[in-house]
PDB file of C-alpha atoms in Angstrom:
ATOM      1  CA  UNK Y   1      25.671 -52.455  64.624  1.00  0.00           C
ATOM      2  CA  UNK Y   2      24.291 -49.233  66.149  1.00  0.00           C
ATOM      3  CA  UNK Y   3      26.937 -47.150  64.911  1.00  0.00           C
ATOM      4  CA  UNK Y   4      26.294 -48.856  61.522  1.00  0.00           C
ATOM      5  CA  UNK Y   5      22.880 -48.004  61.904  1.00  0.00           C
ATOM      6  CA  UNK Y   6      23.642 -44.169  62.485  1.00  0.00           C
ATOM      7  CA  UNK Y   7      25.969 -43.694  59.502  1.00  0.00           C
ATOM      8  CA  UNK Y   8      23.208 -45.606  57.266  1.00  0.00           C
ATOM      9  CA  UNK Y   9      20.364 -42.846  58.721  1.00  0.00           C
ATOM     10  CA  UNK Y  10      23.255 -40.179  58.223  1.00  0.00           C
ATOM     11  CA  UNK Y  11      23.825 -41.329  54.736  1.00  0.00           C
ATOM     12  CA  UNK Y  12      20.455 -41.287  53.789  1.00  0.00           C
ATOM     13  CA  UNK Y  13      19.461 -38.003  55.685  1.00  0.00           C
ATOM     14  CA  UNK Y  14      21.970 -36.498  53.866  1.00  0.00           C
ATOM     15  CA  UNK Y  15      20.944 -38.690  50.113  1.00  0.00           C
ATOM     16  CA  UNK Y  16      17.325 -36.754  50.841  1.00  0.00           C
ATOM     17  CA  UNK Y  17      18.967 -33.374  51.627  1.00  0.00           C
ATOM     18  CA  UNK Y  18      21.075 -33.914  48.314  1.00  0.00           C
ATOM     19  CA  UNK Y  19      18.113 -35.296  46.422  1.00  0.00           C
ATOM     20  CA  UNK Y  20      16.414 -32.115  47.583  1.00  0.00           C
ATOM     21  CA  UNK Y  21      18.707 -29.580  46.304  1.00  0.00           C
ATOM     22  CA  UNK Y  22      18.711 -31.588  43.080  1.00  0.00           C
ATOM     23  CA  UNK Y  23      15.231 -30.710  42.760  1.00  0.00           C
ATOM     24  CA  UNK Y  24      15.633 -27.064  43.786  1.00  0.00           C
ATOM     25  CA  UNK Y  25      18.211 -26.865  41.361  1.00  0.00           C
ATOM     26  CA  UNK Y  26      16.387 -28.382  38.291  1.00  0.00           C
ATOM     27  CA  UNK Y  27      13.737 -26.126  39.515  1.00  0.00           C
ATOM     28  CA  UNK Y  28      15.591 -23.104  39.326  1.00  0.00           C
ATOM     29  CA  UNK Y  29      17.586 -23.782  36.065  1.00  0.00           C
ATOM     30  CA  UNK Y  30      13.406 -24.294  34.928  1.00  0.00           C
ATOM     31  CA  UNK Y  31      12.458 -21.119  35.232  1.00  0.00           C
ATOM     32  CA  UNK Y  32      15.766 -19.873  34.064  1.00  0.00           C
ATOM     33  CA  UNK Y  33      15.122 -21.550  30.986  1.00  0.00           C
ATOM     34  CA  UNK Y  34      11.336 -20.605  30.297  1.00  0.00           C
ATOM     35  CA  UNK Y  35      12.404 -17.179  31.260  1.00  0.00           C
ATOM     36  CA  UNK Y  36      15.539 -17.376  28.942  1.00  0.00           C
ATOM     37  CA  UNK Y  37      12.794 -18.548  25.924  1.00  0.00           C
ATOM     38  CA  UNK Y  38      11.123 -15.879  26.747  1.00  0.00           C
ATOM     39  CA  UNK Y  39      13.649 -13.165  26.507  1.00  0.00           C
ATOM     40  CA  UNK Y  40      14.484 -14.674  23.058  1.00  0.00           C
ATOM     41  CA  UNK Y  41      11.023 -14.740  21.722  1.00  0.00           C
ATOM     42  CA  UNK Y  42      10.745 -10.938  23.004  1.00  0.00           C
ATOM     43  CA  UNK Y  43      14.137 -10.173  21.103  1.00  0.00           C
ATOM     44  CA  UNK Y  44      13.427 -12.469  17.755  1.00  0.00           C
ATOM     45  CA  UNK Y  45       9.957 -10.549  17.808  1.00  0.00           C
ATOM     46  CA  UNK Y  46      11.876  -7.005  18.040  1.00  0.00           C
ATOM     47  CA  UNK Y  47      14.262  -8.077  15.259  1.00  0.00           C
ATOM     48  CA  UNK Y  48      11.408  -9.286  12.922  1.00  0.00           C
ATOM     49  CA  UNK Y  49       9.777  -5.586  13.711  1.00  0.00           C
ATOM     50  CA  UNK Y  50      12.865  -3.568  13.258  1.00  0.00           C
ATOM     51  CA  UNK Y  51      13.312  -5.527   9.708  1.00  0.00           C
ATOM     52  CA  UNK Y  52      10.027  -4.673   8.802  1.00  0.00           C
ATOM     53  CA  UNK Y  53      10.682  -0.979   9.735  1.00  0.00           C
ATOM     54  CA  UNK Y  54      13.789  -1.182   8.181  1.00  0.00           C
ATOM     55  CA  UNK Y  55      12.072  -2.858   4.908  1.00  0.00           C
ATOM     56  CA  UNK Y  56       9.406  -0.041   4.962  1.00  0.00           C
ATOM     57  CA  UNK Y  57      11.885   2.677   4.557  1.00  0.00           C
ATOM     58  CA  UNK Y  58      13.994   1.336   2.057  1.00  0.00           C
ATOM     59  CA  UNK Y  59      10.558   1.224   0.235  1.00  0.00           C
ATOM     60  CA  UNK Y  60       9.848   4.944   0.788  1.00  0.00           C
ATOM     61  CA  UNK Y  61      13.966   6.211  -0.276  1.00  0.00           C
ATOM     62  CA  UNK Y  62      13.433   3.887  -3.209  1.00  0.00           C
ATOM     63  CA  UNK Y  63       9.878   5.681  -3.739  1.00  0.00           C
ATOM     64  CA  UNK Y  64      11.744   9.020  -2.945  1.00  0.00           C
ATOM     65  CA  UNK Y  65      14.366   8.316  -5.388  1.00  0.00           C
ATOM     66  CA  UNK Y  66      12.037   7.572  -8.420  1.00  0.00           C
ATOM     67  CA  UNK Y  67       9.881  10.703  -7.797  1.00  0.00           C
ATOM     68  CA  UNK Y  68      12.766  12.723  -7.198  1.00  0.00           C
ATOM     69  CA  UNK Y  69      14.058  11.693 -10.966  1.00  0.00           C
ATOM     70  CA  UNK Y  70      10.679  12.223 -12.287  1.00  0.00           C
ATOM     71  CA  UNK Y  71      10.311  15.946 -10.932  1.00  0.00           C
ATOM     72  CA  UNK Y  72      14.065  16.283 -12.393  1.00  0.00           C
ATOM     73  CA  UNK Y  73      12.952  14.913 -16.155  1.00  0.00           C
ATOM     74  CA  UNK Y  74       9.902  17.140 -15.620  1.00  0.00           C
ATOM     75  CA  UNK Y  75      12.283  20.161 -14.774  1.00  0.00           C
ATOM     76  CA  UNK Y  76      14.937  19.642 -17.314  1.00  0.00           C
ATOM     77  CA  UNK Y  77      11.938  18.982 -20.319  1.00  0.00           C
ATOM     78  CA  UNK Y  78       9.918  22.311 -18.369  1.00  0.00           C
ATOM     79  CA  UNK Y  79      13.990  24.216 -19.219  1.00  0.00           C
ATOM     80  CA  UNK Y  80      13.420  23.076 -22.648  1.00  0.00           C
ATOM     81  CA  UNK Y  81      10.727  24.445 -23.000  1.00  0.00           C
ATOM     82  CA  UNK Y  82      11.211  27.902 -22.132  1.00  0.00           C
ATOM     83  CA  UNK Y  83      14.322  27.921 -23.604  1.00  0.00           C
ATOM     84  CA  UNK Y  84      12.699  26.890 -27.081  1.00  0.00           C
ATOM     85  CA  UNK Y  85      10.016  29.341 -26.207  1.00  0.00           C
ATOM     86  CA  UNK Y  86      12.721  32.497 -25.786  1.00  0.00           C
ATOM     87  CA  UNK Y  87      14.065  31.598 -28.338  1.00  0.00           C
ATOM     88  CA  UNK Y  88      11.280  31.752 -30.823  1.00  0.00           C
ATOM     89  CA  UNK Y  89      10.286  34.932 -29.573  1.00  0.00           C
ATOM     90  CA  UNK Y  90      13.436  36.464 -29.980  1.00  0.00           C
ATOM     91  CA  UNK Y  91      13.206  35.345 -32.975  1.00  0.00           C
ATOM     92  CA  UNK Y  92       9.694  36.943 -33.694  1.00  0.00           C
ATOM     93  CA  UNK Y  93      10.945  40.089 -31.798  1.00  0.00           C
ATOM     94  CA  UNK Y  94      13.321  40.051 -34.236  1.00  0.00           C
ATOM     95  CA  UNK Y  95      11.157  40.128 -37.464  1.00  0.00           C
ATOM     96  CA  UNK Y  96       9.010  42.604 -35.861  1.00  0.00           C
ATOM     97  CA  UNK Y  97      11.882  44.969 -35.120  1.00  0.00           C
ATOM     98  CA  UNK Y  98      13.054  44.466 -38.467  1.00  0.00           C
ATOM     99  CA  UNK Y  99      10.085  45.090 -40.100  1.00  0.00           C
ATOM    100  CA  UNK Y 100       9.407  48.086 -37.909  1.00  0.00           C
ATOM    101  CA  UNK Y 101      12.900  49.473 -39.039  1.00  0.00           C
ATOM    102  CA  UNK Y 102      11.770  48.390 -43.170  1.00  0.00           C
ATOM    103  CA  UNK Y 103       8.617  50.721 -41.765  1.00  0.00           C
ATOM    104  CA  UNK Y 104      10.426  53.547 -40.424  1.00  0.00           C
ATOM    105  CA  UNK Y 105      12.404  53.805 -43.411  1.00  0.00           C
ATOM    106  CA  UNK Y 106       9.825  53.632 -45.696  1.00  0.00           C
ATOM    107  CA  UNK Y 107       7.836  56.183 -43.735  1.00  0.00           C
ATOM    108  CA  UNK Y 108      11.341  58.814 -43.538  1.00  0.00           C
ATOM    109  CA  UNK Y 109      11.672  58.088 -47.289  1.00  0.00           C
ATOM    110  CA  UNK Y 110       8.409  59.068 -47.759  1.00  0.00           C
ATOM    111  CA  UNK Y 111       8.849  62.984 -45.886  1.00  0.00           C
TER     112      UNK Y 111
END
């Protein structure tokens, strides 16, 4: 009966030191966890900041973009421009260098 007795307190000293680590271990894997949660929230919050970064750039190329084909309509319709301009006052320089030569003439004619 007494040795009975000993390998019942054995059993059970050793149940409690079992029970005990159980504990420690659910602990443990606690914290784990909440610091696991944590971690994600830190990198779900990072990705949501990087998209918006990301988001606000592709705004500003896209805003790039459309100014940078406005300034080259503005450029090519500024080319017109002077080109039509030379080329009406060639065309004036022209008639004034003709009629400067109908002058001349006239004036040579004339002595």
């Amino acid at each position: 009966k007494a040795l009975a007795e000993q390998r019942t307190t054995a059993v059970q000293s050793h149940l409690e030191e079992l029970q005990l680590q159980w504990e420690g271990l659910k602990q443990d894997h606690a914290l784990q966890l909440t610091d696991l949660t944590q971690q994600l929230g830190r990198v779900q919050q990072t990705a949501v900041d990087l998209q918006g970064e990301l988001d606000a750039e592709r705004h500003q190329v896209s805003e790039l973009r459309s100014q940078q084909a406005a300034d080259r309509d503005l450029a090519q319709s500024a080319l017109k421009t002077v080109k039509l301009r030379a080329q009406e006052n060639s065309e004036r320089d022209l008639a004034t260098l003709s009629t400067l030569q109908e002058t001349v003439r006239a004036l040579c004619e004339e002595v």
